[in-house]
Structures are given as C-alpha cells and as structure tokens.
Amino acid sequence: MPKIVVEPARCRRCGACAHECPAEVFTLPKDGAAPRAERPERCIACGHCVALCTREAIRHADFPPGSVRRIDRDLLPGPDALMELFRVRRSARVFLDRPVPRELLEKVIEAGRLAPTAHNDQGTGYIVVQDAAELRHIAEKTAAFLGETARQLRSPVKRFIATFLMRRKIKSALMMLDSFEAVAAAAREGGDKVLRGAPCVLLFHADPGLAYPDKSAQLAVQNASLMCEALGLTCFYTGYVVGACDSGLKFKVLENMPKGHRVYAGLAIGWPKYTFQQWPDRKTAAVQWR
Ligand SMILES: Cc1cc2nc3c(=O)[nH]c(=O)nc-3n(C[C@H](O)[C@H](O)[C@H](O)COP(=O)(O)O)c2cc1C
C-alpha cells in the first residue's frame, strides 16, 4: 500500500497539494491529469497536502481519516487581541502556594506540541516536574552549580582556561557572576532564586542529532508560555536550569529521558501572586529596511 495516493476521481486538479508540498513529493502531469505522489520517500508528514484538499482526494498513511480537522476561524484572535497577549505575557516570579491542575498543564504542553519544528520532526519531549522534593533538588543543585561556576571564574587561572573551553559563552558567564553568587548565597540560606518556589517545572528535551532541536524547543516554549498567560497562569524561562544542564548537570527527573537527549529549555509555571495591570514597553526594534 503506497504511503500517499491521489484519487483522480475526487481530485479537482487545483494543484495546491503539489504547489504547497515543501518536499516536492508530487508531480503535476502536463496533460491535466491528477497529481501523482511520485516521491513519497521525501515526505516530512507536514500534512499540508491533506489539509489543503477539501475533496479528500489524498489518502496519506500518516493522516488517517479524522486526523485532519476543520479550522474554526471564528475562534481565532484578531491582530489586536493577539498583540495584547504578546504585551501582557510576563515572566512573573512570585507564585501562590497552589498546584497547577494537570488539565491546564496538558493545555500548555498541547500549545508546545503545535509549534513548528525543523523538518517537522516533532522531536521535542516534555518532562513535567511537580514533586516538591524533585523541585527542591533541581533548585538546590542548580544554585550550587552556579556558585561553583562563579568561584571558578573568579580565579584568574581558571578564567583563562575557561576562555578557551567556553569560547563565546564566557562573556555572558562573566557578566552573570554576581547573579550566580546571589543565587548560590540565597540557596545556602534556604531561599530559591532558581525556580522561585514555582509548583511546577516543564522541561523541553530532544535528541541533539535532530535538525535544530534547540530552535524547535524554543518555539514550543513560546507557544507554551502564551498558553500559560491565556490560562491565567504565569511562567518564566528557567535559564539557570538549562545552563546547568548544558554544562552536564544531571537531575533525578532526567533519569527516564530518552538516551542521549538534551534539555533545551525549561519553564517554571504556577499561579501568579500579583496580577499586572500595566505592561512595560520594550526598546524600539532595531530594524533595517532594505
Ligand atoms: C533564554 C532566557 C533565559 C531566562 N532565564 C531566566 C532565569 O533563569 N530566571 C529568571 O527569573 N528569568 C529568566 N528569564 C526571563 C527574563 O528575565 C525575562 O523574559 C525578561 O526579563 C523580560 O521580562 P518578561 O518576560 O516579563 O517580558 C529568561 C528569559 C529567556 C528568554
């Protein structure tokens, strides 16, 4: 059974499947016959062909009946609503002591799942951490790691070596030394400047062998963070945790992550204690029009 079949009797010869296919799977015969899926091995299963074909003329093994759904355009936000969401999304860091229900976290993950991925590989995986002891473990281990990093980079000899080992990353690490030390000092006194007491952390991981796994993960993060905002939750990007993972730090919650996968992003999620009534403007975008 071929992976992709165009049924000539249903096809209205619009050519949209062939024109839109990013992998050039289809050939459009010059004689006006229906497109032919001549290069199915190139297909990246993006679903564009089946989604465009309202006549259901394409049978695609990756999209069985029911897996291509109608769009309800009435549900779409207009540009003003969407822009307001971009404006109001905040990285709030003071959380209520209240767990986030699983149904809401599922919506957040669903938002991430729908983000674009390089080559449509859909390779981003998610780890939801809600266990208080696991969260503490992540926060404490990361804080200790940052403290140790700062200690090492304060030493001129180690800093000199790190300049070669870390290359471009050294600049940002040096700028952050005071912050690293503050995070570590807070942890020594029982505070948490890593996760800020968030009741949940969502980690985004993928196989580093994929195409642009880091970029795909960041797009999932942005979708997820906007969904948090829409649900009345708040979140912030756990850059410290991701940086620690980058440097090889292992947390217990990563034990069952597929072998070889790397953590590319993380969001600390919870209910905001404070509700923003105003939004601070950004710098003017540096744009070149050519
Ligand atoms: C890559 C990245 C890493 C970040 N890491 C942290 C972090 O470790 N801790 C934190 O509190 N905020 C972190 N943030 C949040 C930024 O500080 C925040 O997005 C920025 O100050 C703008 O504020 P806003 O998100 O409320 O608009 C990070 C953001 C990004 C994009």
PDB file of N, CA and C and ligand atoms in Angstrom, residues 86-93 146 176 193-196 218 221-222 235-242 266 276 280 282, ligand 1:
ATOM      1  N   PHE A  86       0.717  39.285  23.478  1.00  0.00           N
ATOM      2  CA  PHE A  86       2.180  39.432  23.463  1.00  0.00           C
ATOM      3  C   PHE A  86       2.629  40.487  24.470  1.00  0.00           C
ATOM      4  N   ARG A  87       1.809  41.543  24.598  1.00  0.00           N
ATOM      5  CA  ARG A  87       2.194  42.629  25.511  1.00  0.00           C
ATOM      6  C   ARG A  87       2.073  42.217  26.970  1.00  0.00           C
ATOM      7  N   VAL A  88       1.018  41.469  27.279  1.00  0.00           N
ATOM      8  CA  VAL A  88       0.759  41.193  28.703  1.00  0.00           C
ATOM      9  C   VAL A  88       1.507  39.964  29.219  1.00  0.00           C
ATOM     10  N   ARG A  89       1.994  39.110  28.329  1.00  0.00           N
ATOM     11  CA  ARG A  89       2.738  37.943  28.823  1.00  0.00           C
ATOM     12  C   ARG A  89       3.928  38.411  29.651  1.00  0.00           C
ATOM     13  N   ARG A  90       4.021  37.934  30.864  1.00  0.00           N
ATOM     14  CA  ARG A  90       5.103  38.371  31.753  1.00  0.00           C
ATOM     15  C   ARG A  90       5.791  37.176  32.377  1.00  0.00           C
ATOM     16  N   SER A  91       7.064  37.344  32.692  1.00  0.00           N
ATOM     17  CA  SER A  91       7.785  36.337  33.477  1.00  0.00           C
ATOM     18  C   SER A  91       7.603  36.710  34.940  1.00  0.00           C
ATOM     19  N   ALA A  92       6.453  36.394  35.494  1.00  0.00           N
ATOM     20  CA  ALA A  92       6.252  36.704  36.920  1.00  0.00           C
ATOM     21  C   ALA A  92       6.963  35.639  37.737  1.00  0.00           C
ATOM     22  N   ARG A  93       7.477  36.051  38.894  1.00  0.00           N
ATOM     23  CA  ARG A  93       8.317  35.125  39.655  1.00  0.00           C
ATOM     24  C   ARG A  93       7.854  34.952  41.100  1.00  0.00           C
ATOM     25  N   LEU A 146      25.846  26.990  40.109  1.00  0.00           N
ATOM     26  CA  LEU A 146      26.136  28.382  39.734  1.00  0.00           C
ATOM     27  C   LEU A 146      27.190  28.975  40.677  1.00  0.00           C
ATOM     28  N   MET A 176      27.454  37.437  34.435  1.00  0.00           N
ATOM     29  CA  MET A 176      26.445  36.911  35.359  1.00  0.00           C
ATOM     30  C   MET A 176      27.029  36.507  36.715  1.00  0.00           C
ATOM     31  N   LYS A 193      16.247  31.167  44.330  1.00  0.00           N
ATOM     32  CA  LYS A 193      16.233  32.150  43.250  1.00  0.00           C
ATOM     33  C   LYS A 193      16.350  31.456  41.897  1.00  0.00           C
ATOM     34  N   VAL A 194      16.245  30.129  41.911  1.00  0.00           N
ATOM     35  CA  VAL A 194      16.320  29.381  40.648  1.00  0.00           C
ATOM     36  C   VAL A 194      14.906  29.148  40.119  1.00  0.00           C
ATOM     37  N   LEU A 195      14.091  28.494  40.918  1.00  0.00           N
ATOM     38  CA  LEU A 195      12.711  28.216  40.496  1.00  0.00           C
ATOM     39  C   LEU A 195      11.714  29.119  41.207  1.00  0.00           C
ATOM     40  N   ARG A 196      12.206  29.880  42.175  1.00  0.00           N
ATOM     41  CA  ARG A 196      11.375  30.851  42.904  1.00  0.00           C
ATOM     42  C   ARG A 196      10.153  30.203  43.552  1.00  0.00           C
ATOM     43  N   GLN A 218      12.651  26.039  21.542  1.00  0.00           N
ATOM     44  CA  GLN A 218      12.343  27.420  21.961  1.00  0.00           C
ATOM     45  C   GLN A 218      10.982  27.872  21.417  1.00  0.00           C
ATOM     46  N   VAL A 221       8.434  26.502  23.605  1.00  0.00           N
ATOM     47  CA  VAL A 221       8.403  27.283  24.849  1.00  0.00           C
ATOM     48  C   VAL A 221       7.529  28.519  24.685  1.00  0.00           C
ATOM     49  N   GLN A 222       7.708  29.187  23.570  1.00  0.00           N
ATOM     50  CA  GLN A 222       6.960  30.434  23.400  1.00  0.00           C
ATOM     51  C   GLN A 222       5.459  30.151  23.303  1.00  0.00           C
ATOM     52  N   CYS A 235       4.590  32.064  34.035  1.00  0.00           N
ATOM     53  CA  CYS A 235       5.768  31.202  33.926  1.00  0.00           C
ATOM     54  C   CYS A 235       6.989  32.063  33.654  1.00  0.00           C
ATOM     55  N   PHE A 236       8.140  31.514  33.939  1.00  0.00           N
ATOM     56  CA  PHE A 236       9.358  32.170  33.463  1.00  0.00           C
ATOM     57  C   PHE A 236      10.332  31.114  32.967  1.00  0.00           C
ATOM     58  N   TYR A 237      11.159  31.538  32.074  1.00  0.00           N
ATOM     59  CA  TYR A 237      12.137  30.658  31.426  1.00  0.00           C
ATOM     60  C   TYR A 237      13.230  30.332  32.445  1.00  0.00           C
ATOM     61  N   THR A 238      13.485  29.051  32.676  1.00  0.00           N
ATOM     62  CA  THR A 238      14.471  28.682  33.696  1.00  0.00           C
ATOM     63  C   THR A 238      15.858  28.576  33.059  1.00  0.00           C
ATOM     64  N   GLY A 239      16.375  29.736  32.697  1.00  0.00           N
ATOM     65  CA  GLY A 239      17.678  29.767  32.025  1.00  0.00           C
ATOM     66  C   GLY A 239      18.792  29.160  32.871  1.00  0.00           C
ATOM     67  N   TYR A 240      18.734  29.385  34.187  1.00  0.00           N
ATOM     68  CA  TYR A 240      19.785  28.832  35.051  1.00  0.00           C
ATOM     69  C   TYR A 240      19.785  27.303  34.971  1.00  0.00           C
ATOM     70  N   VAL A 241      18.592  26.733  34.998  1.00  0.00           N
ATOM     71  CA  VAL A 241      18.498  25.267  34.986  1.00  0.00           C
ATOM     72  C   VAL A 241      19.003  24.718  33.644  1.00  0.00           C
ATOM     73  N   VAL A 242      18.599  25.387  32.576  1.00  0.00           N
ATOM     74  CA  VAL A 242      19.007  24.921  31.249  1.00  0.00           C
ATOM     75  C   VAL A 242      20.528  25.060  31.085  1.00  0.00           C
ATOM     76  N   GLY A 266      13.326  25.250  29.636  1.00  0.00           N
ATOM     77  CA  GLY A 266      12.522  24.927  30.815  1.00  0.00           C
ATOM     78  C   GLY A 266      11.655  26.115  31.189  1.00  0.00           C
ATOM     79  N   PHE A 276      -0.505  41.769  36.860  1.00  0.00           N
ATOM     80  CA  PHE A 276      -0.068  43.015  36.216  1.00  0.00           C
ATOM     81  C   PHE A 276      -1.273  43.735  35.613  1.00  0.00           C
ATOM     82  N   PRO A 280       5.145  47.063  30.589  1.00  0.00           N
ATOM     83  CA  PRO A 280       6.275  47.963  30.329  1.00  0.00           C
ATOM     84  C   PRO A 280       6.682  47.853  28.866  1.00  0.00           C
ATOM     85  N   ARG A 282       9.011  47.922  25.477  1.00  0.00           N
ATOM     86  CA  ARG A 282      10.360  47.444  25.144  1.00  0.00           C
ATOM     87  C   ARG A 282      11.126  48.550  24.436  1.00  0.00           C
TER      88      ARG A 282
HETATM   89  C1  LIG B   1      16.685  32.427  27.377  1.00  0.00           C
HETATM   90  C2  LIG B   1      16.074  33.043  28.610  1.00  0.00           C
HETATM   91  C3  LIG B   1      16.536  32.664  29.859  1.00  0.00           C
HETATM   92  C4  LIG B   1      15.952  33.195  31.009  1.00  0.00           C
HETATM   93  N1  LIG B   1      16.353  32.743  32.228  1.00  0.00           N
HETATM   94  C5  LIG B   1      15.758  33.192  33.354  1.00  0.00           C
HETATM   95  C6  LIG B   1      16.097  32.665  34.646  1.00  0.00           C
HETATM   96  O1  LIG B   1      16.929  31.764  34.778  1.00  0.00           O
HETATM   97  N2  LIG B   1      15.463  33.159  35.728  1.00  0.00           N
HETATM   98  C7  LIG B   1      14.510  34.141  35.630  1.00  0.00           C
HETATM   99  O2  LIG B   1      13.984  34.538  36.652  1.00  0.00           O
HETATM  100  N3  LIG B   1      14.143  34.642  34.415  1.00  0.00           N
HETATM  101  C8  LIG B   1      14.740  34.187  33.285  1.00  0.00           C
HETATM  102  N4  LIG B   1      14.345  34.665  32.048  1.00  0.00           N
HETATM  103  C9  LIG B   1      13.275  35.669  31.948  1.00  0.00           C
HETATM  104  C10 LIG B   1      13.786  37.044  31.508  1.00  0.00           C
HETATM  105  O3  LIG B   1      14.479  37.646  32.546  1.00  0.00           O
HETATM  106  C11 LIG B   1      12.561  37.873  31.076  1.00  0.00           C
HETATM  107  O4  LIG B   1      11.973  37.257  29.955  1.00  0.00           O
HETATM  108  C12 LIG B   1      12.900  39.294  30.738  1.00  0.00           C
HETATM  109  O5  LIG B   1      13.366  39.989  31.868  1.00  0.00           O
HETATM  110  C13 LIG B   1      11.700  40.082  30.189  1.00  0.00           C
HETATM  111  O6  LIG B   1      10.615  40.041  31.088  1.00  0.00           O
HETATM  112  P1  LIG B   1       9.192  39.492  30.629  1.00  0.00           P
HETATM  113  O7  LIG B   1       9.392  38.049  30.211  1.00  0.00           O
HETATM  114  O8  LIG B   1       8.304  39.621  31.806  1.00  0.00           O
HETATM  115  O9  LIG B   1       8.747  40.311  29.474  1.00  0.00           O
HETATM  116  C14 LIG B   1      14.909  34.153  30.890  1.00  0.00           C
HETATM  117  C15 LIG B   1      14.443  34.504  29.627  1.00  0.00           C
HETATM  118  C16 LIG B   1      14.997  33.957  28.497  1.00  0.00           C
HETATM  119  C17 LIG B   1      14.447  34.314  27.144  1.00  0.00           C
END
